[in-house]
PDB file of N, CA and C in Angstrom:
ATOM      1  N   MET M   1     -23.696 -13.691  -2.725  1.00  0.00           N
ATOM      2  CA  MET M   1     -23.359 -13.853  -1.374  1.00  0.00           C
ATOM      3  C   MET M   1     -24.373 -14.863  -0.712  1.00  0.00           C
ATOM      4  N   ILE M   2     -23.993 -16.011   0.037  1.00  0.00           N
ATOM      5  CA  ILE M   2     -25.068 -16.850   0.370  1.00  0.00           C
ATOM      6  C   ILE M   2     -25.735 -16.162   1.591  1.00  0.00           C
ATOM      7  N   LYS M   3     -27.147 -16.566   1.466  1.00  0.00           N
ATOM      8  CA  LYS M   3     -28.236 -16.122   2.179  1.00  0.00           C
ATOM      9  C   LYS M   3     -28.665 -17.113   3.285  1.00  0.00           C
ATOM     10  N   LEU M   4     -28.917 -16.838   4.687  1.00  0.00           N
ATOM     11  CA  LEU M   4     -29.158 -17.432   5.720  1.00  0.00           C
ATOM     12  C   LEU M   4     -30.235 -18.842   5.448  1.00  0.00           C
ATOM     13  N   LYS M   5     -31.355 -18.516   4.495  1.00  0.00           N
ATOM     14  CA  LYS M   5     -32.262 -19.395   3.777  1.00  0.00           C
ATOM     15  C   LYS M   5     -31.105 -20.356   3.243  1.00  0.00           C
ATOM     16  N   GLU M   6     -30.463 -20.368   2.416  1.00  0.00           N
ATOM     17  CA  GLU M   6     -30.157 -21.140   1.778  1.00  0.00           C
ATOM     18  C   GLU M   6     -28.919 -21.848   2.384  1.00  0.00           C
ATOM     19  N   LEU M   7     -28.529 -21.957   3.487  1.00  0.00           N
ATOM     20  CA  LEU M   7     -27.708 -22.357   4.303  1.00  0.00           C
ATOM     21  C   LEU M   7     -28.391 -23.718   5.310  1.00  0.00           C
ATOM     22  N   LEU M   8     -29.842 -22.792   5.820  1.00  0.00           N
ATOM     23  CA  LEU M   8     -30.570 -23.639   6.390  1.00  0.00           C
ATOM     24  C   LEU M   8     -30.994 -24.735   5.629  1.00  0.00           C
ATOM     25  N   LYS M   9     -31.399 -24.674   4.092  1.00  0.00           N
ATOM     26  CA  LYS M   9     -31.946 -25.401   3.355  1.00  0.00           C
ATOM     27  C   LYS M   9     -30.738 -26.676   3.077  1.00  0.00           C
ATOM     28  N   GLU M  10     -29.407 -26.090   3.163  1.00  0.00           N
ATOM     29  CA  GLU M  10     -28.565 -27.192   2.994  1.00  0.00           C
ATOM     30  C   GLU M  10     -28.238 -27.757   4.024  1.00  0.00           C
ATOM     31  N   TRP M  11     -28.255 -26.911   5.125  1.00  0.00           N
ATOM     32  CA  TRP M  11     -28.128 -27.904   6.565  1.00  0.00           C
ATOM     33  C   TRP M  11     -28.956 -28.870   6.860  1.00  0.00           C
ATOM     34  N   ASN M  12     -30.110 -28.640   6.074  1.00  0.00           N
ATOM     35  CA  ASN M  12     -31.276 -29.656   6.507  1.00  0.00           C
ATOM     36  C   ASN M  12     -31.812 -30.646   5.749  1.00  0.00           C
ATOM     37  N   ASP M  13     -30.768 -30.777   4.603  1.00  0.00           N
ATOM     38  CA  ASP M  13     -30.705 -31.214   3.232  1.00  0.00           C
ATOM     39  C   ASP M  13     -30.608 -32.904   3.846  1.00  0.00           C
ATOM     40  N   THR M  14     -31.919 -33.778   3.404  1.00  0.00           N
ATOM     41  CA  THR M  14     -32.156 -35.146   3.844  1.00  0.00           C
ATOM     42  C   THR M  14     -31.775 -35.888   2.414  1.00  0.00           C
ATOM     43  N   SER M  15     -31.249 -35.703   1.514  1.00  0.00           N
ATOM     44  CA  SER M  15     -31.232 -36.350   0.141  1.00  0.00           C
ATOM     45  C   SER M  15     -30.201 -37.693   0.500  1.00  0.00           C
ATOM     46  N   PHE M  16     -29.063 -36.883   1.264  1.00  0.00           N
ATOM     47  CA  PHE M  16     -27.872 -38.242   1.070  1.00  0.00           C
ATOM     48  C   PHE M  16     -28.711 -39.179   2.123  1.00  0.00           C
ATOM     49  N   ARG M  17     -29.308 -39.532   2.620  1.00  0.00           N
ATOM     50  CA  ARG M  17     -29.872 -40.695   3.272  1.00  0.00           C
ATOM     51  C   ARG M  17     -30.161 -41.827   2.484  1.00  0.00           C
ATOM     52  N   ASP M  18     -30.347 -41.865   1.057  1.00  0.00           N
ATOM     53  CA  ASP M  18     -30.362 -43.056   0.108  1.00  0.00           C
ATOM     54  C   ASP M  18     -29.191 -43.128  -0.550  1.00  0.00           C
ATOM     55  N   LEU M  19     -28.222 -42.271  -0.646  1.00  0.00           N
ATOM     56  CA  LEU M  19     -27.026 -42.795  -0.765  1.00  0.00           C
ATOM     57  C   LEU M  19     -26.122 -43.626  -0.054  1.00  0.00           C
ATOM     58  N   PRO M  20     -24.683 -44.583  -0.525  1.00  0.00           N
ATOM     59  CA  PRO M  20     -24.026 -45.061   0.173  1.00  0.00           C
ATOM     60  C   PRO M  20     -23.457 -44.795   1.585  1.00  0.00           C
ATOM     61  N   LYS M  21     -23.333 -45.147   2.544  1.00  0.00           N
ATOM     62  CA  LYS M  21     -22.213 -44.773   3.531  1.00  0.00           C
ATOM     63  C   LYS M  21     -20.922 -44.314   2.877  1.00  0.00           C
ATOM     64  N   ARG M  22     -20.497 -43.307   4.157  1.00  0.00           N
ATOM     65  CA  ARG M  22     -19.252 -43.047   3.353  1.00  0.00           C
ATOM     66  C   ARG M  22     -18.149 -43.592   4.316  1.00  0.00           C
ATOM     67  N   TRP M  23     -18.756 -43.540   5.558  1.00  0.00           N
ATOM     68  CA  TRP M  23     -17.774 -44.244   6.746  1.00  0.00           C
ATOM     69  C   TRP M  23     -18.246 -45.612   7.322  1.00  0.00           C
ATOM     70  N   SER M  24     -17.399 -46.211   7.672  1.00  0.00           N
ATOM     71  CA  SER M  24     -17.477 -47.393   8.261  1.00  0.00           C
ATOM     72  C   SER M  24     -17.311 -47.625   9.689  1.00  0.00           C
ATOM     73  N   LYS M  25     -17.555 -48.578  10.153  1.00  0.00           N
ATOM     74  CA  LYS M  25     -16.984 -49.177  11.717  1.00  0.00           C
ATOM     75  C   LYS M  25     -15.374 -49.394  11.233  1.00  0.00           C
ATOM     76  N   PRO M  26     -14.494 -49.755  12.445  1.00  0.00           N
ATOM     77  CA  PRO M  26     -13.443 -49.807  12.398  1.00  0.00           C
ATOM     78  C   PRO M  26     -12.762 -51.225  11.717  1.00  0.00           C
ATOM     79  N   VAL M  27     -11.795 -51.473  11.090  1.00  0.00           N
ATOM     80  CA  VAL M  27     -11.665 -52.671  10.247  1.00  0.00           C
ATOM     81  C   VAL M  27     -11.699 -53.832  11.428  1.00  0.00           C
ATOM     82  N   MET M  28     -12.485 -54.408  10.723  1.00  0.00           N
ATOM     83  CA  MET M  28     -12.550 -56.441  11.103  1.00  0.00           C
ATOM     84  C   MET M  28     -13.461 -56.215  12.396  1.00  0.00           C
ATOM     85  N   LYS M  29     -14.598 -55.251  12.340  1.00  0.00           N
ATOM     86  CA  LYS M  29     -15.441 -55.351  13.628  1.00  0.00           C
ATOM     87  C   LYS M  29     -16.882 -55.735  13.020  1.00  0.00           C
ATOM     88  N   GLY M  30     -16.905 -55.356  11.614  1.00  0.00           N
ATOM     89  CA  GLY M  30     -18.396 -55.760  11.458  1.00  0.00           C
ATOM     90  C   GLY M  30     -17.937 -56.795  10.293  1.00  0.00           C
ATOM     91  N   LYS M  31     -19.303 -57.398   9.379  1.00  0.00           N
ATOM     92  CA  LYS M  31     -19.298 -58.390   8.615  1.00  0.00           C
ATOM     93  C   LYS M  31     -18.276 -58.043   7.499  1.00  0.00           C
ATOM     94  N   GLU M  32     -17.886 -56.855   7.370  1.00  0.00           N
ATOM     95  CA  GLU M  32     -17.024 -56.659   6.434  1.00  0.00           C
ATOM     96  C   GLU M  32     -15.460 -56.497   6.602  1.00  0.00           C
ATOM     97  N   PRO M  33     -14.831 -58.057   6.618  1.00  0.00           N
ATOM     98  CA  PRO M  33     -13.448 -57.850   7.063  1.00  0.00           C
ATOM     99  C   PRO M  33     -12.523 -56.483   6.050  1.00  0.00           C
ATOM    100  N   ASP M  34     -13.278 -56.293   5.230  1.00  0.00           N
ATOM    101  CA  ASP M  34     -11.818 -55.455   4.368  1.00  0.00           C
ATOM    102  C   ASP M  34     -11.917 -53.774   4.736  1.00  0.00           C
ATOM    103  N   GLY M  35     -12.967 -53.461   6.121  1.00  0.00           N
ATOM    104  CA  GLY M  35     -12.777 -52.380   6.199  1.00  0.00           C
ATOM    105  C   GLY M  35     -13.142 -50.982   5.518  1.00  0.00           C
ATOM    106  N   LEU M  36     -13.619 -51.870   4.030  1.00  0.00           N
ATOM    107  CA  LEU M  36     -14.224 -50.388   3.432  1.00  0.00           C
ATOM    108  C   LEU M  36     -15.906 -49.988   3.641  1.00  0.00           C
ATOM    109  N   THR M  37     -16.097 -48.768   3.381  1.00  0.00           N
ATOM    110  CA  THR M  37     -17.490 -48.392   3.333  1.00  0.00           C
ATOM    111  C   THR M  37     -18.294 -49.007   2.268  1.00  0.00           C
ATOM    112  N   GLU M  38     -19.816 -48.592   1.945  1.00  0.00           N
ATOM    113  CA  GLU M  38     -20.573 -49.263   0.841  1.00  0.00           C
ATOM    114  C   GLU M  38     -19.997 -48.526  -0.258  1.00  0.00           C
ATOM    115  N   PHE M  39     -19.842 -47.179   0.197  1.00  0.00           N
ATOM    116  CA  PHE M  39     -19.294 -45.910  -0.900  1.00  0.00           C
ATOM    117  C   PHE M  39     -17.795 -46.578  -1.581  1.00  0.00           C
ATOM    118  N   GLU M  40     -17.274 -46.794  -0.800  1.00  0.00           N
ATOM    119  CA  GLU M  40     -15.832 -47.099  -1.891  1.00  0.00           C
ATOM    120  C   GLU M  40     -15.841 -48.864  -2.074  1.00  0.00           C
ATOM    121  N   ARG M  41     -16.737 -49.381  -1.984  1.00  0.00           N
ATOM    122  CA  ARG M  41     -16.766 -50.811  -2.612  1.00  0.00           C
ATOM    123  C   ARG M  41     -17.561 -50.555  -4.006  1.00  0.00           C
ATOM    124  N   LEU M  42     -18.340 -49.542  -4.242  1.00  0.00           N
ATOM    125  CA  LEU M  42     -18.891 -49.216  -5.341  1.00  0.00           C
ATOM    126  C   LEU M  42     -18.296 -48.257  -6.258  1.00  0.00           C
ATOM    127  N   GLY M  43     -16.896 -48.208  -5.956  1.00  0.00           N
ATOM    128  CA  GLY M  43     -16.016 -47.510  -6.965  1.00  0.00           C
ATOM    129  C   GLY M  43     -15.262 -45.940  -6.032  1.00  0.00           C
ATOM    130  N   GLY M  44     -16.154 -45.499  -4.999  1.00  0.00           N
ATOM    131  CA  GLY M  44     -16.025 -44.159  -4.313  1.00  0.00           C
ATOM    132  C   GLY M  44     -15.316 -42.968  -4.872  1.00  0.00           C
ATOM    133  N   LYS M  45     -16.035 -42.995  -6.310  1.00  0.00           N
ATOM    134  CA  LYS M  45     -15.693 -41.549  -6.754  1.00  0.00           C
ATOM    135  C   LYS M  45     -17.090 -40.272  -6.466  1.00  0.00           C
ATOM    136  N   ASP M  46     -16.499 -38.959  -6.232  1.00  0.00           N
ATOM    137  CA  ASP M  46     -17.651 -38.299  -6.133  1.00  0.00           C
ATOM    138  C   ASP M  46     -17.941 -37.883  -7.736  1.00  0.00           C
ATOM    139  N   ASN M  47     -18.810 -37.278  -8.038  1.00  0.00           N
ATOM    140  CA  ASN M  47     -19.382 -36.963  -9.309  1.00  0.00           C
ATOM    141  C   ASN M  47     -19.297 -35.422  -9.792  1.00  0.00           C
ATOM    142  N   ILE M  48     -18.615 -34.946  -8.455  1.00  0.00           N
ATOM    143  CA  ILE M  48     -18.589 -33.432  -8.294  1.00  0.00           C
ATOM    144  C   ILE M  48     -17.261 -33.114  -8.595  1.00  0.00           C
ATOM    145  N   SER M  49     -17.015 -31.975  -9.793  1.00  0.00           N
ATOM    146  CA  SER M  49     -15.511 -31.729  -9.960  1.00  0.00           C
ATOM    147  C   SER M  49     -15.505 -29.968  -9.741  1.00  0.00           C
ATOM    148  N   VAL M  50     -14.312 -29.676  -9.226  1.00  0.00           N
ATOM    149  CA  VAL M  50     -13.914 -28.163  -8.918  1.00  0.00           C
ATOM    150  C   VAL M  50     -13.102 -28.017  -9.841  1.00  0.00           C
ATOM    151  N   ASP M  51     -13.550 -26.934 -10.848  1.00  0.00           N
ATOM    152  CA  ASP M  51     -12.742 -26.408 -11.820  1.00  0.00           C
ATOM    153  C   ASP M  51     -12.638 -25.066 -11.945  1.00  0.00           C
ATOM    154  N   GLU M  52     -13.417 -24.563 -10.607  1.00  0.00           N
ATOM    155  CA  GLU M  52     -12.725 -23.214 -10.990  1.00  0.00           C
ATOM    156  C   GLU M  52     -11.730 -22.816  -9.883  1.00  0.00           C
ATOM    157  N   ALA M  53     -11.179 -22.230 -10.417  1.00  0.00           N
ATOM    158  CA  ALA M  53      -9.483 -21.830  -9.423  1.00  0.00           C
ATOM    159  C   ALA M  53      -9.941 -20.476  -8.884  1.00  0.00           C
ATOM    160  N   MET M  54      -9.017 -20.250  -7.589  1.00  0.00           N
ATOM    161  CA  MET M  54      -9.136 -19.046  -6.888  1.00  0.00           C
ATOM    162  C   MET M  54      -8.868 -17.819  -7.263  1.00  0.00           C
ATOM    163  N   SER M  55      -9.522 -16.834  -7.458  1.00  0.00           N
ATOM    164  CA  SER M  55      -8.907 -15.620  -7.886  1.00  0.00           C
ATOM    165  C   SER M  55      -7.682 -15.005  -7.408  1.00  0.00           C
ATOM    166  N   ASP M  56      -6.592 -14.242  -8.011  1.00  0.00           N
ATOM    167  CA  ASP M  56      -5.509 -13.922  -7.478  1.00  0.00           C
ATOM    168  C   ASP M  56      -5.710 -13.028  -6.399  1.00  0.00           C
ATOM    169  N   GLU M  57      -6.599 -12.227  -6.266  1.00  0.00           N
ATOM    170  CA  GLU M  57      -7.023 -11.641  -5.679  1.00  0.00           C
ATOM    171  C   GLU M  57      -7.224 -11.770  -4.150  1.00  0.00           C
ATOM    172  N   LYS M  58      -8.289 -13.206  -4.375  1.00  0.00           N
ATOM    173  CA  LYS M  58      -8.630 -14.001  -3.343  1.00  0.00           C
ATOM    174  C   LYS M  58      -7.001 -14.678  -2.267  1.00  0.00           C
ATOM    175  N   ARG M  59      -6.662 -15.129  -3.555  1.00  0.00           N
ATOM    176  CA  ARG M  59      -5.695 -16.193  -2.986  1.00  0.00           C
ATOM    177  C   ARG M  59      -4.348 -14.947  -2.083  1.00  0.00           C
ATOM    178  N   SER M  60      -4.439 -13.952  -2.835  1.00  0.00           N
ATOM    179  CA  SER M  60      -3.159 -12.665  -2.035  1.00  0.00           C
ATOM    180  C   SER M  60      -3.746 -12.725  -0.612  1.00  0.00           C
ATOM    181  N   PHE M  61      -4.980 -12.249  -0.378  1.00  0.00           N
ATOM    182  CA  PHE M  61      -5.742 -11.600   0.614  1.00  0.00           C
ATOM    183  C   PHE M  61      -5.359 -12.941   1.739  1.00  0.00           C
ATOM    184  N   LEU M  62      -5.854 -14.178   1.028  1.00  0.00           N
ATOM    185  CA  LEU M  62      -5.635 -15.518   2.300  1.00  0.00           C
ATOM    186  C   LEU M  62      -4.087 -15.357   2.029  1.00  0.00           C
ATOM    187  N   MET M  63      -2.949 -15.262   1.614  1.00  0.00           N
ATOM    188  CA  MET M  63      -1.889 -15.440   2.021  1.00  0.00           C
ATOM    189  C   MET M  63      -1.363 -14.404   2.723  1.00  0.00           C
ATOM    190  N   LEU M  64      -1.735 -13.177   2.802  1.00  0.00           N
ATOM    191  CA  LEU M  64      -1.876 -12.135   3.655  1.00  0.00           C
ATOM    192  C   LEU M  64      -2.453 -12.641   5.365  1.00  0.00           C
ATOM    193  N   ARG M  65      -3.344 -13.014   4.835  1.00  0.00           N
ATOM    194  CA  ARG M  65      -3.813 -13.520   6.449  1.00  0.00           C
ATOM    195  C   ARG M  65      -2.970 -14.965   6.974  1.00  0.00           C
ATOM    196  N   ILE M  66      -2.743 -15.557   6.340  1.00  0.00           N
ATOM    197  CA  ILE M  66      -1.752 -16.471   6.777  1.00  0.00           C
ATOM    198  C   ILE M  66      -0.055 -16.154   7.435  1.00  0.00           C
ATOM    199  N   TYR M  67       0.495 -15.266   6.594  1.00  0.00           N
ATOM    200  CA  TYR M  67       1.232 -14.511   6.871  1.00  0.00           C
ATOM    201  C   TYR M  67       1.285 -13.596   8.331  1.00  0.00           C
ATOM    202  N   GLY M  68      -0.056 -12.937   8.190  1.00  0.00           N
ATOM    203  CA  GLY M  68      -0.174 -12.317  10.000  1.00  0.00           C
ATOM    204  C   GLY M  68      -0.168 -13.032  10.522  1.00  0.00           C
ATOM    205  N   ASP M  69      -1.066 -14.513  10.695  1.00  0.00           N
ATOM    206  CA  ASP M  69      -0.848 -15.011  12.085  1.00  0.00           C
ATOM    207  C   ASP M  69       0.429 -16.031  12.301  1.00  0.00           C
ATOM    208  N   SER M  70       1.211 -16.003  10.661  1.00  0.00           N
ATOM    209  CA  SER M  70       2.531 -16.875  11.534  1.00  0.00           C
ATOM    210  C   SER M  70       3.532 -15.351  11.893  1.00  0.00           C
ATOM    211  N   TRP M  71       3.155 -14.235  11.855  1.00  0.00           N
ATOM    212  CA  TRP M  71       3.895 -13.089  12.415  1.00  0.00           C
ATOM    213  C   TRP M  71       3.630 -13.066  13.763  1.00  0.00           C
ATOM    214  N   LYS M  72       2.244 -13.089  14.250  1.00  0.00           N
ATOM    215  CA  LYS M  72       1.892 -12.899  15.337  1.00  0.00           C
ATOM    216  C   LYS M  72       2.189 -14.331  16.369  1.00  0.00           C
ATOM    217  N   ILE M  73       2.557 -15.223  15.914  1.00  0.00           N
ATOM    218  CA  ILE M  73       3.070 -16.507  16.289  1.00  0.00           C
ATOM    219  C   ILE M  73       4.594 -16.189  16.873  1.00  0.00           C
ATOM    220  N   ASN M  74       5.352 -15.529  15.558  1.00  0.00           N
ATOM    221  CA  ASN M  74       6.614 -15.043  15.793  1.00  0.00           C
ATOM    222  C   ASN M  74       6.863 -14.157  17.012  1.00  0.00           C
ATOM    223  N   LEU M  75       6.066 -13.427  16.892  1.00  0.00           N
ATOM    224  CA  LEU M  75       5.606 -12.255  17.768  1.00  0.00           C
ATOM    225  C   LEU M  75       5.680 -12.916  19.220  1.00  0.00           C
ATOM    226  N   GLY M  76       5.033 -13.786  19.502  1.00  0.00           N
ATOM    227  CA  GLY M  76       5.019 -14.553  20.737  1.00  0.00           C
ATOM    228  C   GLY M  76       5.952 -14.980  21.025  1.00  0.00           C
ATOM    229  N   LYS M  77       7.035 -15.625  19.758  1.00  0.00           N
ATOM    230  CA  LYS M  77       8.259 -16.132  20.149  1.00  0.00           C
ATOM    231  C   LYS M  77       9.287 -15.279  20.698  1.00  0.00           C
ATOM    232  N   VAL M  78       9.093 -14.185  20.254  1.00  0.00           N
ATOM    233  CA  VAL M  78      10.067 -13.167  20.968  1.00  0.00           C
ATOM    234  C   VAL M  78       9.578 -12.658  22.378  1.00  0.00           C
ATOM    235  N   PHE M  79       8.463 -12.580  22.392  1.00  0.00           N
ATOM    236  CA  PHE M  79       8.228 -12.126  24.114  1.00  0.00           C
ATOM    237  C   PHE M  79       8.388 -13.231  24.832  1.00  0.00           C
ATOM    238  N   SER M  80       8.082 -14.392  24.555  1.00  0.00           N
ATOM    239  CA  SER M  80       8.324 -15.321  25.249  1.00  0.00           C
ATOM    240  C   SER M  80       9.695 -15.703  25.732  1.00  0.00           C
ATOM    241  N   GLY M  81      10.868 -15.370  24.676  1.00  0.00           N
ATOM    242  CA  GLY M  81      12.193 -15.214  24.941  1.00  0.00           C
ATOM    243  C   GLY M  81      12.815 -14.200  25.897  1.00  0.00           C
ATOM    244  N   ILE M  82      12.168 -12.878  25.875  1.00  0.00           N
ATOM    245  CA  ILE M  82      12.084 -11.734  26.485  1.00  0.00           C
ATOM    246  C   ILE M  82      12.007 -12.019  27.923  1.00  0.00           C
ATOM    247  N   ASN M  83      11.058 -12.941  28.259  1.00  0.00           N
ATOM    248  CA  ASN M  83      10.022 -13.519  29.905  1.00  0.00           C
ATOM    249  C   ASN M  83      11.058 -14.301  30.160  1.00  0.00           C
ATOM    250  N   LYS M  84      11.549 -15.310  29.389  1.00  0.00           N
ATOM    251  CA  LYS M  84      12.509 -16.695  30.249  1.00  0.00           C
ATOM    252  C   LYS M  84      14.006 -15.941  29.831  1.00  0.00           C
ATOM    253  N   GLY M  85      14.096 -15.029  29.154  1.00  0.00           N
ATOM    254  CA  GLY M  85      16.016 -14.615  29.203  1.00  0.00           C
ATOM    255  C   GLY M  85      16.265 -15.204  28.334  1.00  0.00           C
ATOM    256  N   LYS M  86      16.027 -15.956  27.142  1.00  0.00           N
ATOM    257  CA  LYS M  86      16.719 -16.755  25.883  1.00  0.00           C
ATOM    258  C   LYS M  86      16.833 -15.919  24.665  1.00  0.00           C
ATOM    259  N   PRO M  87      17.992 -15.573  24.298  1.00  0.00           N
ATOM    260  CA  PRO M  87      18.424 -14.342  23.602  1.00  0.00           C
ATOM    261  C   PRO M  87      18.101 -15.323  22.016  1.00  0.00           C
ATOM    262  N   THR M  88      18.640 -16.667  22.088  1.00  0.00           N
ATOM    263  CA  THR M  88      18.358 -17.349  20.985  1.00  0.00           C
ATOM    264  C   THR M  88      16.995 -17.639  20.398  1.00  0.00           C
ATOM    265  N   LEU M  89      15.828 -17.450  21.317  1.00  0.00           N
ATOM    266  CA  LEU M  89      14.414 -17.932  20.975  1.00  0.00           C
ATOM    267  C   LEU M  89      14.067 -15.984  20.459  1.00  0.00           C
ATOM    268  N   ILE M  90      14.692 -15.273  21.003  1.00  0.00           N
ATOM    269  CA  ILE M  90      14.320 -13.849  20.400  1.00  0.00           C
ATOM    270  C   ILE M  90      14.817 -13.650  18.996  1.00  0.00           C
ATOM    271  N   LYS M  91      16.088 -13.986  18.957  1.00  0.00           N
ATOM    272  CA  LYS M  91      16.475 -13.926  17.826  1.00  0.00           C
ATOM    273  C   LYS M  91      16.248 -14.610  16.596  1.00  0.00           C
ATOM    274  N   LYS M  92      15.599 -15.992  16.770  1.00  0.00           N
ATOM    275  CA  LYS M  92      14.873 -16.985  15.604  1.00  0.00           C
ATOM    276  C   LYS M  92      13.656 -16.070  15.372  1.00  0.00           C
ATOM    277  N   GLY M  93      12.848 -15.407  16.402  1.00  0.00           N
ATOM    278  CA  GLY M  93      11.747 -15.033  16.200  1.00  0.00           C
ATOM    279  C   GLY M  93      11.871 -13.981  15.524  1.00  0.00           C
ATOM    280  N   LEU M  94      12.726 -12.959  15.521  1.00  0.00           N
ATOM    281  CA  LEU M  94      13.000 -11.779  14.768  1.00  0.00           C
ATOM    282  C   LEU M  94      13.599 -11.649  13.678  1.00  0.00           C
ATOM    283  N   LYS M  95      14.271 -13.145  13.259  1.00  0.00           N
ATOM    284  CA  LYS M  95      14.585 -13.291  12.049  1.00  0.00           C
ATOM    285  C   LYS M  95      13.106 -13.920  11.285  1.00  0.00           C
ATOM    286  N   GLU M  96      12.654 -14.771  11.794  1.00  0.00           N
ATOM    287  CA  GLU M  96      11.082 -15.099  11.219  1.00  0.00           C
ATOM    288  C   GLU M  96      10.039 -13.900  10.759  1.00  0.00           C
ATOM    289  N   ILE M  97       9.939 -13.062  11.541  1.00  0.00           N
ATOM    290  CA  ILE M  97       9.396 -11.753  11.348  1.00  0.00           C
ATOM    291  C   ILE M  97       9.852 -11.157  10.466  1.00  0.00           C
ATOM    292  N   LYS M  98      11.338 -11.085   9.962  1.00  0.00           N
ATOM    293  CA  LYS M  98      11.654  -9.961   9.214  1.00  0.00           C
ATOM    294  C   LYS M  98      11.640 -11.026   7.559  1.00  0.00           C
ATOM    295  N   ILE M  99      11.554 -11.826   7.918  1.00  0.00           N
ATOM    296  CA  ILE M  99      11.192 -12.844   6.684  1.00  0.00           C
ATOM    297  C   ILE M  99       9.981 -12.708   6.135  1.00  0.00           C
ATOM    298  N   LEU M 100       9.070 -12.951   7.300  1.00  0.00           N
ATOM    299  CA  LEU M 100       7.479 -12.538   6.622  1.00  0.00           C
ATOM    300  C   LEU M 100       7.248 -10.903   6.208  1.00  0.00           C
ATOM    301  N   ASN M 101       7.879  -9.916   6.995  1.00  0.00           N
ATOM    302  CA  ASN M 101       7.676  -8.746   6.584  1.00  0.00           C
ATOM    303  C   ASN M 101       8.120  -8.048   5.197  1.00  0.00           C
ATOM    304  N   LYS M 102       9.097  -9.226   4.655  1.00  0.00           N
ATOM    305  CA  LYS M 102       9.397  -9.006   3.250  1.00  0.00           C
ATOM    306  C   LYS M 102       8.783  -9.809   2.657  1.00  0.00           C
ATOM    307  N   LYS M 103       7.815 -10.783   2.672  1.00  0.00           N
ATOM    308  CA  LYS M 103       6.849 -11.816   2.067  1.00  0.00           C
ATOM    309  C   LYS M 103       5.710 -10.851   1.873  1.00  0.00           C
ATOM    310  N   ILE M 104       5.362 -10.192   2.769  1.00  0.00           N
ATOM    311  CA  ILE M 104       4.372  -9.195   3.058  1.00  0.00           C
ATOM    312  C   ILE M 104       4.349  -8.002   2.377  1.00  0.00           C
ATOM    313  N   GLU M 105       5.230  -7.595   2.099  1.00  0.00           N
ATOM    314  CA  GLU M 105       5.672  -6.453   1.430  1.00  0.00           C
ATOM    315  C   GLU M 105       5.449  -6.672  -0.293  1.00  0.00           C
ATOM    316  N   GLU M 106       5.833  -8.111  -0.523  1.00  0.00           N
ATOM    317  CA  GLU M 106       6.190  -8.143  -2.034  1.00  0.00           C
ATOM    318  C   GLU M 106       4.337  -8.678  -2.440  1.00  0.00           C
ATOM    319  N   MET M 107       3.733  -9.414  -1.279  1.00  0.00           N
ATOM    320  CA  MET M 107       2.577  -9.361  -1.948  1.00  0.00           C
ATOM    321  C   MET M 107       1.648  -8.207  -2.281  1.00  0.00           C
ATOM    322  N   ILE M 108       1.761  -7.233  -0.830  1.00  0.00           N
ATOM    323  CA  ILE M 108       0.916  -5.766  -1.146  1.00  0.00           C
ATOM    324  C   ILE M 108       1.714  -5.724  -2.550  1.00  0.00           C
ATOM    325  N   GLU M 109       2.718  -5.423  -2.888  1.00  0.00           N
ATOM    326  CA  GLU M 109       3.269  -4.749  -4.283  1.00  0.00           C
ATOM    327  C   GLU M 109       2.214  -5.437  -5.534  1.00  0.00           C
ATOM    328  N   GLU M 110       2.417  -6.742  -5.375  1.00  0.00           N
ATOM    329  CA  GLU M 110       1.519  -7.632  -6.220  1.00  0.00           C
ATOM    330  C   GLU M 110       0.021  -6.924  -6.355  1.00  0.00           C
ATOM    331  N   LEU M 111      -0.333  -7.036  -5.087  1.00  0.00           N
ATOM    332  CA  LEU M 111      -1.835  -6.532  -5.158  1.00  0.00           C
ATOM    333  C   LEU M 111      -2.110  -5.168  -5.898  1.00  0.00           C
ATOM    334  N   ILE M 112      -1.011  -4.080  -5.658  1.00  0.00           N
ATOM    335  CA  ILE M 112      -1.314  -2.480  -6.098  1.00  0.00           C
ATOM    336  C   ILE M 112      -0.897  -2.669  -7.532  1.00  0.00           C
TER     337      ILE M 112
END
């Protein structure tokens, strides 16, 4: 668990000031006509590597959240279709909700 003190320490970190800039002015505005930053001219490679893969449980919950948001959007389409009197919008929203429900059920079965 990340503590507030660690977050504040990271937020107030000034060690980056000695590093080359990562953002530059728009192309052809400054002395450098190539539009590259100092960081990009030096090779532009980060030394940080992300080797840790997301756990299956975390991935599943993230996907459930995404499916839930999509479900909410499609339900909004259904209500919008009802309010505007457009049956095609209602049909499309219900079809998407049906597909999402199937995906959510499959994801829950994988979790259990």
